[in-house]
């Protein structure tokens, strides 16, 4: 009988869920809106009903072995989501307990970057590795650290906030209330801020001058870089310098075998990987030079978030 | 029959060794010079003879369960010491193999900061903790990270180099060849550099002006601070700001229950702890504020290095 794990990715807009086997094949997938429910109990009821429908739709004989959930600010120890800024329900949301009213499977919950790290370990670029880091370069910057084959949840379950390490103490205002966090530079939003600063402070011609300050996206910057646009290329260089410094410091602490980049900005391929690798090596302590791989996620083109969530279950089961 | 672990601390000047029970009592201790031997084989022979004499001197019936070694640049995986700048033997020194010629006990070797961390976990301030960091503020800055109850050795055995994370990319020249490493600011040598910079750049009166630039030590700065010397107090404040920032960033990555400060500069007590705690909280990401203890080592007044080394054995045995 085929064993399957349920993976649930709770995003600000949609909640995507799928049934995943131990090799990372998603046999069935569906989604519901995350935003349409004032009461979290209504949301959980609807989500549980949809998951049960998805399970019944399977022709193959199967056994469900657990539910893995990736959610912003998800806490592994408590099974709760704490004050997630992009969810409308406030306070401490007891997701694990709420699911227990509908399912008798083990439930494991963590934040999305940690789920991504476990996904890479079970199905992806970190297969067989015991020490690695996944850094998600999306709207913000998230990270998941694996050492000795185990995810570092830390004492309170919230470890892995590389995006909120301070690079420049007097730097850019961050959404977290402090200044100079990595994510104000090395995220999709960060590179947009860099381009806007550059357009304001220079007279350099640029394709990006065709857009208003609020229209520019990281994808546009990538497209301009492909056209050899100086501002776009310099923005990638600056972003890579900040990220490379942060990754070199990360290596000094945890000495990973590889750093895996994931998320929107990592799709810029060589425009981000090449200079980041260069600066990472430039800032690297001698013992670690040329030892640490900087590689892209191999889950990028599959449904990474659902796979990551389901991998939380396979991590325990395998 | 009483079980004992042999702890060996290999320092640049002396090699100290002792016989330690599981509660951290050192039943016998001795030392030999590290510097008097051109050939490492002569050094190991002399050290082994001295250890055997120490063992025979014990009146109590006992069983030796292993040899733990703390050494600069010691590698847990290979049992070697790699290019330690303060030892005269160069290249890769195969300590573990060399001891095997004289003893039939298990040998575990790591660097001194990692051994200190295990020492705190087995006998000291981190007893019962699964997630903590030990930061040694000595001539340089070392660190040992414990997560999920295990030391983070990393992929190559050299993890935990917090002292060589770069805080200011264009900052002070570091002995490692790069610029702006934490240890150029937050070590005993670092605070001396800070004071010398301050004396050069200001006209502020100070007790420390009674000494030449090369005479000043961190202990003198501590003594001056006790006399309310402005330069000394400002030097502690600046040191604490840099250290506090680095510790806040460390917390964001591994979310420890406690950070334990150890080594010469930590003996300045409230002059270093109070401002470091203040800046650490100032730079801390909201989720972690007021959650992480900043505490002194409780091994300080015992022979911490030998205890740490012996704890490597108890960690595996208990």
Tab-separated table of C-alpha atoms in Angstrom, chain A residues 32-47 88-90 93 95 98 101-102:
chain	number	residue	atom	x	y	z
A	32	UNK	CA	-8.487	27.136	-1.279
A	33	UNK	CA	-8.430	30.864	-0.589
A	34	UNK	CA	-6.810	31.845	2.715
A	35	UNK	CA	-8.459	35.262	2.793
A	36	UNK	CA	-12.180	34.429	2.563
A	37	UNK	CA	-12.739	33.476	6.224
A	38	UNK	CA	-13.291	35.882	9.107
A	39	UNK	CA	-13.233	33.017	11.620
A	40	UNK	CA	-10.277	30.667	11.585
A	41	UNK	CA	-12.538	27.744	12.522
A	42	UNK	CA	-14.480	28.210	9.267
A	43	UNK	CA	-11.188	28.224	7.365
A	44	UNK	CA	-9.981	25.009	9.011
A	45	UNK	CA	-13.351	23.303	8.376
A	46	UNK	CA	-13.304	24.216	4.684
A	47	UNK	CA	-9.638	23.221	4.330
A	88	UNK	CA	-5.887	38.140	9.080
A	89	UNK	CA	-6.295	36.057	12.251
A	90	UNK	CA	-4.223	37.599	15.005
A	93	UNK	CA	-3.211	30.373	16.112
A	95	UNK	CA	-3.184	25.116	13.885
A	98	UNK	CA	-7.371	22.710	15.127
A	101	UNK	CA	-10.374	17.914	15.350
A	102	UNK	CA	-10.589	16.679	11.756
